[in-house]
Amino acid sequence: MNEILFTKMHGISNDYVYINCLTSVPDNLPQLAIAMSDRHTGVGGDGIILILPSDVADFKMRMFNADGSEGKMCGNGIRCVGKYVYDYGLTDKRLITVETLAGIKTLSLHVRDGRVHSATVDMGEPIIDTAEVPVRFHADQMVNELIATSQGDVRLTAISMGNPHGVIFVDDLSKVDVHGLGRELETHPMWPDRANIEFAQVTAPEEITMRVWERGSGETMACGTGACALAVAAVLTGRTGRTVTIHLLGGDLKIEWGADGHVYMTGPAATVFEGRYLL
């Protein structure tokens, strides 16, 4: 019987199954992601993340959502990649590069007692041009624009951080139908490739509370790229400054939209358990 060695990890409760693929890669990755992500019959998680060799960076990362679709980037997931490669002795560097479908990302690993406890990720520049997000819209940017839904009009800002996001600011987050509206907006015709949807309430001048409906996974406890998109949207709509703390269901992330135009995300990474998955 074949088996896959895995490590369950999470970044503020955004949990994935991590597989070391530096020497070999399992077959049928979309189906494997569906099976391993199942919280009743599999390992359980928001998806799987593969750690692979790279010709252009220290490591390469591929991530598959719980529905088997491949994502370009995962902010919480990439911090755990940094923890994995350092804690397992695959590198002794504290500044590493990781190749993703959204480009090469640089991670600064914060180490305590020989283990990574958190990381700062240079997430690159946000993509605001509608053709590149991509989102179907008549102007070059889609910032705070009215979108009709079955539950009334909402104002949405479209941003990509390697994957498309629709950010909606609300007065009272507790009154939002995250599942119903999230599902509807994820699959709205304006998105050629679907999108992650963030619902956010500004609670202080530099603090935002957020819930997220992720493309391919449903509501999750956290989304790193979503938090970055939210921070950018907050600046574009004049709601906050360029450094904010974002409170998600799973924990907090510090996001800075730097003067260099890059977005920097700092947050924890944790290992939960190791195991063998029988095929």
PDB file of C-alpha atoms in Angstrom:
ATOM      1  CA  MET A   1       0.000   0.000   0.000  1.00  0.00           C
ATOM      2  CA  ASN A   2       1.388   3.427  -0.987  1.00  0.00           C
ATOM      3  CA  GLU A   3       1.513   6.281   1.481  1.00  0.00           C
ATOM      4  CA  ILE A   4       2.235   9.997   1.597  1.00  0.00           C
ATOM      5  CA  LEU A   5       4.084  11.572   4.499  1.00  0.00           C
ATOM      6  CA  PHE A   6       2.494  14.894   5.429  1.00  0.00           C
ATOM      7  CA  THR A   7       2.575  17.672   7.989  1.00  0.00           C
ATOM      8  CA  LYS A   8      -0.556  19.546   9.049  1.00  0.00           C
ATOM      9  CA  MET A   9       0.195  23.250   9.584  1.00  0.00           C
ATOM     10  CA  HIS A  10      -1.748  26.477   9.909  1.00  0.00           C
ATOM     11  CA  GLY A  11      -1.316  30.219   9.731  1.00  0.00           C
ATOM     12  CA  ILE A  12      -3.880  31.806  12.076  1.00  0.00           C
ATOM     13  CA  SER A  13      -6.141  28.750  11.532  1.00  0.00           C
ATOM     14  CA  ASN A  14      -5.921  28.823   7.716  1.00  0.00           C
ATOM     15  CA  ASP A  15      -4.902  25.142   7.656  1.00  0.00           C
ATOM     16  CA  TYR A  16      -3.290  23.087   4.929  1.00  0.00           C
ATOM     17  CA  VAL A  17      -1.716  19.675   4.473  1.00  0.00           C
ATOM     18  CA  TYR A  18       1.976  20.098   3.543  1.00  0.00           C
ATOM     19  CA  ILE A  19       3.824  17.530   1.447  1.00  0.00           C
ATOM     20  CA  ASN A  20       7.567  17.424   0.801  1.00  0.00           C
ATOM     21  CA  CYS A  21       7.873  16.917  -2.973  1.00  0.00           C
ATOM     22  CA  LEU A  22      11.563  17.723  -3.355  1.00  0.00           C
ATOM     23  CA  THR A  23      12.269  14.246  -4.755  1.00  0.00           C
ATOM     24  CA  SER A  24       8.898  13.044  -6.078  1.00  0.00           C
ATOM     25  CA  VAL A  25       5.405  14.416  -6.729  1.00  0.00           C
ATOM     26  CA  PRO A  26       2.175  12.437  -6.153  1.00  0.00           C
ATOM     27  CA  ASP A  27      -0.152  11.729  -9.062  1.00  0.00           C
ATOM     28  CA  ASN A  28      -3.557  13.339  -9.689  1.00  0.00           C
ATOM     29  CA  LEU A  29      -3.069  16.352  -7.446  1.00  0.00           C
ATOM     30  CA  PRO A  30      -6.597  17.825  -7.781  1.00  0.00           C
ATOM     31  CA  GLN A  31      -8.188  14.566  -6.621  1.00  0.00           C
ATOM     32  CA  LEU A  32      -5.585  14.181  -3.881  1.00  0.00           C
ATOM     33  CA  ALA A  33      -6.424  17.672  -2.616  1.00  0.00           C
ATOM     34  CA  ILE A  34     -10.127  16.843  -2.457  1.00  0.00           C
ATOM     35  CA  ALA A  35      -9.500  13.587  -0.606  1.00  0.00           C
ATOM     36  CA  MET A  36      -6.921  14.841   1.885  1.00  0.00           C
ATOM     37  CA  SER A  37      -8.790  18.081   2.637  1.00  0.00           C
ATOM     38  CA  ASP A  38     -12.010  16.303   3.655  1.00  0.00           C
ATOM     39  CA  ARG A  39     -12.484  16.925   7.370  1.00  0.00           C
ATOM     40  CA  HIS A  40     -14.471  13.698   7.865  1.00  0.00           C
ATOM     41  CA  THR A  41     -12.684  11.115   5.731  1.00  0.00           C
ATOM     42  CA  GLY A  42      -9.290  12.725   5.064  1.00  0.00           C
ATOM     43  CA  VAL A  43      -6.692  14.682   6.993  1.00  0.00           C
ATOM     44  CA  GLY A  44      -8.786  17.849   6.964  1.00  0.00           C
ATOM     45  CA  GLY A  45      -7.789  21.292   5.770  1.00  0.00           C
ATOM     46  CA  ASP A  46      -8.419  24.194   3.428  1.00  0.00           C
ATOM     47  CA  GLY A  47      -6.308  22.399   0.820  1.00  0.00           C
ATOM     48  CA  ILE A  48      -2.867  20.913   0.232  1.00  0.00           C
ATOM     49  CA  ILE A  49       0.464  22.663  -0.330  1.00  0.00           C
ATOM     50  CA  LEU A  50       3.395  21.018  -2.098  1.00  0.00           C
ATOM     51  CA  ILE A  51       7.014  22.026  -1.476  1.00  0.00           C
ATOM     52  CA  LEU A  52       9.101  21.456  -4.601  1.00  0.00           C
ATOM     53  CA  PRO A  53      12.564  22.280  -5.977  1.00  0.00           C
ATOM     54  CA  SER A  54      12.915  25.479  -8.003  1.00  0.00           C
ATOM     55  CA  ASP A  55      15.290  26.645 -10.712  1.00  0.00           C
ATOM     56  CA  VAL A  56      14.696  30.319  -9.878  1.00  0.00           C
ATOM     57  CA  ALA A  57      14.224  30.428  -6.079  1.00  0.00           C
ATOM     58  CA  ASP A  58      15.161  28.489  -2.952  1.00  0.00           C
ATOM     59  CA  PHE A  59      11.932  26.486  -3.108  1.00  0.00           C
ATOM     60  CA  LYS A  60       8.725  26.255  -5.118  1.00  0.00           C
ATOM     61  CA  MET A  61       5.204  26.102  -3.720  1.00  0.00           C
ATOM     62  CA  ARG A  62       2.034  24.768  -5.330  1.00  0.00           C
ATOM     63  CA  MET A  63      -1.305  24.941  -3.574  1.00  0.00           C
ATOM     64  CA  PHE A  64      -4.617  23.252  -4.297  1.00  0.00           C
ATOM     65  CA  ASN A  65      -7.889  24.277  -2.702  1.00  0.00           C
ATOM     66  CA  ALA A  66     -10.244  21.853  -0.996  1.00  0.00           C
ATOM     67  CA  ASP A  67     -12.286  21.544  -4.212  1.00  0.00           C
ATOM     68  CA  GLY A  68      -9.217  20.506  -6.213  1.00  0.00           C
ATOM     69  CA  SER A  69      -8.685  23.816  -8.017  1.00  0.00           C
ATOM     70  CA  GLU A  70      -5.143  25.169  -8.076  1.00  0.00           C
ATOM     71  CA  GLY A  71      -4.499  28.581  -6.553  1.00  0.00           C
ATOM     72  CA  LYS A  72      -1.709  30.936  -7.512  1.00  0.00           C
ATOM     73  CA  MET A  73      -0.796  32.111  -4.029  1.00  0.00           C
ATOM     74  CA  CYS A  74      -1.656  31.685  -0.340  1.00  0.00           C
ATOM     75  CA  GLY A  75      -0.328  34.217   2.160  1.00  0.00           C
ATOM     76  CA  ASN A  76      -0.891  32.130   5.276  1.00  0.00           C
ATOM     77  CA  GLY A  77       0.303  29.029   3.471  1.00  0.00           C
ATOM     78  CA  ILE A  78       3.596  30.499   2.311  1.00  0.00           C
ATOM     79  CA  ARG A  79       4.546  31.461   5.877  1.00  0.00           C
ATOM     80  CA  CYS A  80       4.125  27.811   6.831  1.00  0.00           C
ATOM     81  CA  VAL A  81       6.290  26.808   3.864  1.00  0.00           C
ATOM     82  CA  GLY A  82       9.023  28.978   5.377  1.00  0.00           C
ATOM     83  CA  LYS A  83       8.578  27.299   8.761  1.00  0.00           C
ATOM     84  CA  TYR A  84       8.564  23.842   7.188  1.00  0.00           C
ATOM     85  CA  VAL A  85      11.817  24.190   5.252  1.00  0.00           C
ATOM     86  CA  TYR A  86      13.654  25.771   8.199  1.00  0.00           C
ATOM     87  CA  ASP A  87      12.329  23.540  10.974  1.00  0.00           C
ATOM     88  CA  TYR A  88      12.966  20.360   8.966  1.00  0.00           C
ATOM     89  CA  GLY A  89      16.520  21.439   8.158  1.00  0.00           C
ATOM     90  CA  LEU A  90      15.978  21.902   4.428  1.00  0.00           C
ATOM     91  CA  THR A  91      17.642  25.332   4.732  1.00  0.00           C
ATOM     92  CA  ASP A  92      19.522  27.261   7.394  1.00  0.00           C
ATOM     93  CA  LYS A  93      18.761  30.620   5.785  1.00  0.00           C
ATOM     94  CA  ARG A  94      16.438  33.076   7.503  1.00  0.00           C
ATOM     95  CA  LEU A  95      15.790  35.020   4.311  1.00  0.00           C
ATOM     96  CA  ILE A  96      14.446  32.724   1.621  1.00  0.00           C
ATOM     97  CA  THR A  97      12.709  32.977  -1.737  1.00  0.00           C
ATOM     98  CA  VAL A  98       9.737  30.875  -2.786  1.00  0.00           C
ATOM     99  CA  GLU A  99       8.522  30.468  -6.361  1.00  0.00           C
ATOM    100  CA  THR A 100       4.727  30.614  -6.770  1.00  0.00           C
ATOM    101  CA  LEU A 101       2.359  30.967  -9.710  1.00  0.00           C
ATOM    102  CA  ALA A 102       2.060  34.606  -8.598  1.00  0.00           C
ATOM    103  CA  GLY A 103       5.816  35.169  -8.841  1.00  0.00           C
ATOM    104  CA  ILE A 104       8.777  34.821  -6.495  1.00  0.00           C
ATOM    105  CA  LYS A 105       8.092  35.859  -2.901  1.00  0.00           C
ATOM    106  CA  THR A 106      10.721  36.741  -0.293  1.00  0.00           C
ATOM    107  CA  LEU A 107      10.234  35.582   3.305  1.00  0.00           C
ATOM    108  CA  SER A 108      12.000  36.832   6.406  1.00  0.00           C
ATOM    109  CA  LEU A 109      11.804  34.044   8.997  1.00  0.00           C
ATOM    110  CA  HIS A 110      11.573  34.960  12.681  1.00  0.00           C
ATOM    111  CA  VAL A 111      13.209  32.218  14.754  1.00  0.00           C
ATOM    112  CA  ARG A 112      12.878  31.462  18.466  1.00  0.00           C
ATOM    113  CA  ASP A 113      14.619  28.516  20.179  1.00  0.00           C
ATOM    114  CA  GLY A 114      15.620  27.090  16.820  1.00  0.00           C
ATOM    115  CA  ARG A 115      12.107  27.122  15.346  1.00  0.00           C
ATOM    116  CA  VAL A 116      10.262  29.574  13.127  1.00  0.00           C
ATOM    117  CA  HIS A 117       7.350  31.161  14.992  1.00  0.00           C
ATOM    118  CA  SER A 118       6.376  33.828  12.461  1.00  0.00           C
ATOM    119  CA  ALA A 119       7.395  35.301   9.134  1.00  0.00           C
ATOM    120  CA  THR A 120       7.224  38.518   7.167  1.00  0.00           C
ATOM    121  CA  VAL A 121       6.400  38.037   3.500  1.00  0.00           C
ATOM    122  CA  ASP A 122       7.058  40.539   0.738  1.00  0.00           C
ATOM    123  CA  MET A 123       3.833  39.957  -1.170  1.00  0.00           C
ATOM    124  CA  GLY A 124       4.851  42.244  -4.029  1.00  0.00           C
ATOM    125  CA  GLU A 125       2.816  45.058  -5.546  1.00  0.00           C
ATOM    126  CA  PRO A 126      -0.969  44.839  -5.604  1.00  0.00           C
ATOM    127  CA  ILE A 127      -2.637  44.556  -8.989  1.00  0.00           C
ATOM    128  CA  ILE A 128      -5.404  47.123  -9.414  1.00  0.00           C
ATOM    129  CA  ASP A 129      -5.741  47.211 -13.207  1.00  0.00           C
ATOM    130  CA  THR A 130      -9.046  45.505 -13.950  1.00  0.00           C
ATOM    131  CA  ALA A 131      -7.745  43.577 -16.957  1.00  0.00           C
ATOM    132  CA  GLU A 132      -5.007  42.033 -14.845  1.00  0.00           C
ATOM    133  CA  VAL A 133      -7.040  41.264 -11.691  1.00  0.00           C
ATOM    134  CA  PRO A 134      -8.971  40.016 -13.764  1.00  0.00           C
ATOM    135  CA  VAL A 135     -12.449  41.528 -13.438  1.00  0.00           C
ATOM    136  CA  ARG A 136     -14.850  42.620 -16.153  1.00  0.00           C
ATOM    137  CA  PHE A 137     -15.358  46.364 -15.690  1.00  0.00           C
ATOM    138  CA  HIS A 138     -15.566  49.378 -17.985  1.00  0.00           C
ATOM    139  CA  ALA A 139     -12.730  51.352 -16.319  1.00  0.00           C
ATOM    140  CA  ASP A 140      -9.062  50.692 -15.536  1.00  0.00           C
ATOM    141  CA  GLN A 141      -9.774  50.379 -11.803  1.00  0.00           C
ATOM    142  CA  MET A 142     -12.743  49.111  -9.850  1.00  0.00           C
ATOM    143  CA  VAL A 143     -12.718  50.934  -6.509  1.00  0.00           C
ATOM    144  CA  ASN A 144     -15.797  51.158  -4.281  1.00  0.00           C
ATOM    145  CA  GLU A 145     -18.137  50.467  -7.187  1.00  0.00           C
ATOM    146  CA  LEU A 146     -21.803  49.481  -6.813  1.00  0.00           C
ATOM    147  CA  ILE A 147     -22.607  45.846  -7.596  1.00  0.00           C
ATOM    148  CA  ALA A 148     -26.151  44.506  -7.570  1.00  0.00           C
ATOM    149  CA  THR A 149     -26.768  41.285  -5.597  1.00  0.00           C
ATOM    150  CA  SER A 150     -29.814  39.298  -4.510  1.00  0.00           C
ATOM    151  CA  GLN A 151     -29.424  40.956  -1.097  1.00  0.00           C
ATOM    152  CA  GLY A 152     -29.138  44.510  -2.382  1.00  0.00           C
ATOM    153  CA  ASP A 153     -26.334  46.655  -3.757  1.00  0.00           C
ATOM    154  CA  VAL A 154     -22.822  46.454  -2.307  1.00  0.00           C
ATOM    155  CA  ARG A 155     -19.738  48.564  -2.979  1.00  0.00           C
ATOM    156  CA  LEU A 156     -16.819  46.436  -4.113  1.00  0.00           C
ATOM    157  CA  THR A 157     -13.127  47.044  -4.733  1.00  0.00           C
ATOM    158  CA  ALA A 158     -11.320  44.568  -7.014  1.00  0.00           C
ATOM    159  CA  ILE A 159      -7.657  43.813  -6.286  1.00  0.00           C
ATOM    160  CA  SER A 160      -5.307  40.936  -7.060  1.00  0.00           C
ATOM    161  CA  MET A 161      -2.507  39.788  -4.778  1.00  0.00           C
ATOM    162  CA  GLY A 162      -1.699  36.946  -7.159  1.00  0.00           C
ATOM    163  CA  ASN A 163      -5.320  35.814  -6.944  1.00  0.00           C
ATOM    164  CA  PRO A 164      -8.446  37.958  -7.428  1.00  0.00           C
ATOM    165  CA  HIS A 165     -10.237  39.551  -4.476  1.00  0.00           C
ATOM    166  CA  GLY A 166     -13.420  41.542  -4.071  1.00  0.00           C
ATOM    167  CA  VAL A 167     -13.350  43.718  -0.935  1.00  0.00           C
ATOM    168  CA  ILE A 168     -16.578  45.021   0.599  1.00  0.00           C
ATOM    169  CA  PHE A 169     -16.644  47.402   3.585  1.00  0.00           C
ATOM    170  CA  VAL A 170     -19.686  47.180   5.854  1.00  0.00           C
ATOM    171  CA  ASP A 171     -20.948  49.080   8.893  1.00  0.00           C
ATOM    172  CA  ASP A 172     -21.757  45.967  10.936  1.00  0.00           C
ATOM    173  CA  LEU A 173     -20.006  42.713  10.084  1.00  0.00           C
ATOM    174  CA  SER A 174     -22.303  40.708  12.351  1.00  0.00           C
ATOM    175  CA  LYS A 175     -25.229  41.422  10.037  1.00  0.00           C
ATOM    176  CA  VAL A 176     -23.566  40.148   6.845  1.00  0.00           C
ATOM    177  CA  ASP A 177     -24.650  36.860   5.277  1.00  0.00           C
ATOM    178  CA  VAL A 178     -21.063  35.801   4.593  1.00  0.00           C
ATOM    179  CA  HIS A 179     -21.958  32.379   3.208  1.00  0.00           C
ATOM    180  CA  GLY A 180     -24.869  33.410   1.008  1.00  0.00           C
ATOM    181  CA  LEU A 181     -23.387  36.640  -0.306  1.00  0.00           C
ATOM    182  CA  GLY A 182     -19.881  35.210  -0.451  1.00  0.00           C
ATOM    183  CA  ARG A 183     -20.971  32.284  -2.597  1.00  0.00           C
ATOM    184  CA  GLU A 184     -22.975  34.563  -4.884  1.00  0.00           C
ATOM    185  CA  LEU A 185     -20.158  37.070  -5.371  1.00  0.00           C
ATOM    186  CA  GLU A 186     -17.445  34.412  -5.780  1.00  0.00           C
ATOM    187  CA  THR A 187     -19.206  33.173  -8.902  1.00  0.00           C
ATOM    188  CA  HIS A 188     -20.467  36.547 -10.174  1.00  0.00           C
ATOM    189  CA  PRO A 189     -20.071  36.879 -13.982  1.00  0.00           C
ATOM    190  CA  MET A 190     -17.712  39.837 -13.531  1.00  0.00           C
ATOM    191  CA  TRP A 191     -14.950  37.392 -12.442  1.00  0.00           C
ATOM    192  CA  PRO A 192     -13.543  35.290 -15.326  1.00  0.00           C
ATOM    193  CA  ASP A 193     -11.841  32.965 -12.808  1.00  0.00           C
ATOM    194  CA  ARG A 194     -14.089  33.450  -9.751  1.00  0.00           C
ATOM    195  CA  ALA A 195     -12.708  35.418  -6.773  1.00  0.00           C
ATOM    196  CA  ASN A 196     -12.158  35.508  -3.026  1.00  0.00           C
ATOM    197  CA  ILE A 197     -14.596  37.829  -1.274  1.00  0.00           C
ATOM    198  CA  GLU A 198     -13.677  39.849   1.831  1.00  0.00           C
ATOM    199  CA  PHE A 199     -16.212  41.511   4.130  1.00  0.00           C
ATOM    200  CA  ALA A 200     -14.616  44.113   6.400  1.00  0.00           C
ATOM    201  CA  GLN A 201     -15.498  46.539   9.174  1.00  0.00           C
ATOM    202  CA  VAL A 202     -13.088  49.307  10.199  1.00  0.00           C
ATOM    203  CA  THR A 203     -13.076  49.225  14.016  1.00  0.00           C
ATOM    204  CA  ALA A 204     -10.312  51.770  14.747  1.00  0.00           C
ATOM    205  CA  PRO A 205      -8.104  54.126  12.697  1.00  0.00           C
ATOM    206  CA  GLU A 206      -5.574  51.329  12.052  1.00  0.00           C
ATOM    207  CA  GLU A 207      -7.643  48.217  12.780  1.00  0.00           C
ATOM    208  CA  ILE A 208     -10.045  46.216  10.599  1.00  0.00           C
ATOM    209  CA  THR A 209     -12.081  43.111  11.322  1.00  0.00           C
ATOM    210  CA  MET A 210     -12.559  40.783   8.366  1.00  0.00           C
ATOM    211  CA  ARG A 211     -14.352  37.619   7.317  1.00  0.00           C
ATOM    212  CA  VAL A 212     -13.482  35.871   4.088  1.00  0.00           C
ATOM    213  CA  TRP A 213     -15.194  33.607   1.596  1.00  0.00           C
ATOM    214  CA  GLU A 214     -12.417  31.863  -0.325  1.00  0.00           C
ATOM    215  CA  ARG A 215     -12.693  30.721  -3.898  1.00  0.00           C
ATOM    216  CA  GLY A 216     -12.801  26.936  -3.878  1.00  0.00           C
ATOM    217  CA  SER A 217     -12.881  26.527  -0.098  1.00  0.00           C
ATOM    218  CA  GLY A 218     -15.847  28.514   1.261  1.00  0.00           C
ATOM    219  CA  GLU A 219     -15.491  30.529   4.456  1.00  0.00           C
ATOM    220  CA  THR A 220     -12.103  30.040   6.056  1.00  0.00           C
ATOM    221  CA  MET A 221     -10.646  31.199   9.345  1.00  0.00           C
ATOM    222  CA  ALA A 222      -8.160  33.475   7.595  1.00  0.00           C
ATOM    223  CA  CYS A 223      -6.765  34.511   4.221  1.00  0.00           C
ATOM    224  CA  GLY A 224      -3.367  36.177   3.926  1.00  0.00           C
ATOM    225  CA  THR A 225      -3.725  37.474   0.375  1.00  0.00           C
ATOM    226  CA  GLY A 226      -7.232  38.639   1.313  1.00  0.00           C
ATOM    227  CA  ALA A 227      -5.877  40.597   4.269  1.00  0.00           C
ATOM    228  CA  CYS A 228      -3.328  42.240   1.950  1.00  0.00           C
ATOM    229  CA  ALA A 229      -6.023  43.113  -0.594  1.00  0.00           C
ATOM    230  CA  LEU A 230      -8.155  44.526   2.202  1.00  0.00           C
ATOM    231  CA  ALA A 231      -5.329  46.762   3.463  1.00  0.00           C
ATOM    232  CA  VAL A 232      -4.820  48.130  -0.046  1.00  0.00           C
ATOM    233  CA  ALA A 233      -8.566  48.699  -0.489  1.00  0.00           C
ATOM    234  CA  ALA A 234      -8.699  50.526   2.837  1.00  0.00           C
ATOM    235  CA  VAL A 235      -6.051  52.967   1.615  1.00  0.00           C
ATOM    236  CA  LEU A 236      -7.635  53.394  -1.818  1.00  0.00           C
ATOM    237  CA  THR A 237     -10.994  54.229  -0.253  1.00  0.00           C
ATOM    238  CA  GLY A 238      -9.490  56.570   2.365  1.00  0.00           C
ATOM    239  CA  ARG A 239     -10.430  54.485   5.402  1.00  0.00           C
ATOM    240  CA  THR A 240      -7.012  53.862   7.026  1.00  0.00           C
ATOM    241  CA  GLY A 241      -3.332  54.577   6.765  1.00  0.00           C
ATOM    242  CA  ARG A 242      -0.838  52.271   5.101  1.00  0.00           C
ATOM    243  CA  THR A 243      -0.153  50.056   8.141  1.00  0.00           C
ATOM    244  CA  VAL A 244      -3.046  48.157   9.705  1.00  0.00           C
ATOM    245  CA  THR A 245      -3.760  45.240  11.999  1.00  0.00           C
ATOM    246  CA  ILE A 246      -6.406  42.968  10.539  1.00  0.00           C
ATOM    247  CA  HIS A 247      -8.442  40.776  12.872  1.00  0.00           C
ATOM    248  CA  LEU A 248      -9.605  37.515  11.303  1.00  0.00           C
ATOM    249  CA  LEU A 249     -11.509  34.621  12.849  1.00  0.00           C
ATOM    250  CA  GLY A 250      -8.245  32.706  13.279  1.00  0.00           C
ATOM    251  CA  GLY A 251      -6.038  35.539  14.558  1.00  0.00           C
ATOM    252  CA  ASP A 252      -4.328  38.774  13.585  1.00  0.00           C
ATOM    253  CA  LEU A 253      -2.100  39.849  10.715  1.00  0.00           C
ATOM    254  CA  LYS A 254      -0.061  43.035  10.417  1.00  0.00           C
ATOM    255  CA  ILE A 255      -0.161  44.428   6.887  1.00  0.00           C
ATOM    256  CA  GLU A 256       1.906  47.333   5.562  1.00  0.00           C
ATOM    257  CA  TRP A 257       1.587  48.831   2.098  1.00  0.00           C
ATOM    258  CA  GLY A 258       5.118  50.168   1.941  1.00  0.00           C
ATOM    259  CA  ALA A 259       6.457  53.310   0.326  1.00  0.00           C
ATOM    260  CA  ASP A 260       8.130  51.042  -2.264  1.00  0.00           C
ATOM    261  CA  GLY A 261       4.675  49.929  -3.414  1.00  0.00           C
ATOM    262  CA  HIS A 262       5.072  46.415  -2.003  1.00  0.00           C
ATOM    263  CA  VAL A 263       2.698  44.880   0.523  1.00  0.00           C
ATOM    264  CA  TYR A 264       4.308  43.258   3.571  1.00  0.00           C
ATOM    265  CA  MET A 265       2.458  40.705   5.675  1.00  0.00           C
ATOM    266  CA  THR A 266       3.606  39.546   9.122  1.00  0.00           C
ATOM    267  CA  GLY A 267       1.959  36.705  11.004  1.00  0.00           C
ATOM    268  CA  PRO A 268       2.519  33.391  12.809  1.00  0.00           C
ATOM    269  CA  ALA A 269       3.028  29.884  11.439  1.00  0.00           C
ATOM    270  CA  ALA A 270       2.403  26.705  13.414  1.00  0.00           C
ATOM    271  CA  THR A 271       2.825  22.950  13.058  1.00  0.00           C
ATOM    272  CA  VAL A 272      -0.097  20.815  14.260  1.00  0.00           C
ATOM    273  CA  PHE A 273       0.909  17.192  13.619  1.00  0.00           C
ATOM    274  CA  GLU A 274       2.641  14.798  11.232  1.00  0.00           C
ATOM    275  CA  GLY A 275       1.209  11.663   9.689  1.00  0.00           C
ATOM    276  CA  ARG A 276       1.002   9.107   6.880  1.00  0.00           C
ATOM    277  CA  TYR A 277      -1.837   9.195   4.363  1.00  0.00           C
ATOM    278  CA  LEU A 278      -2.560   5.773   2.856  1.00  0.00           C
ATOM    279  CA  LEU A 279      -3.437   5.696  -0.849  1.00  0.00           C
TER     280      LEU A 279
END
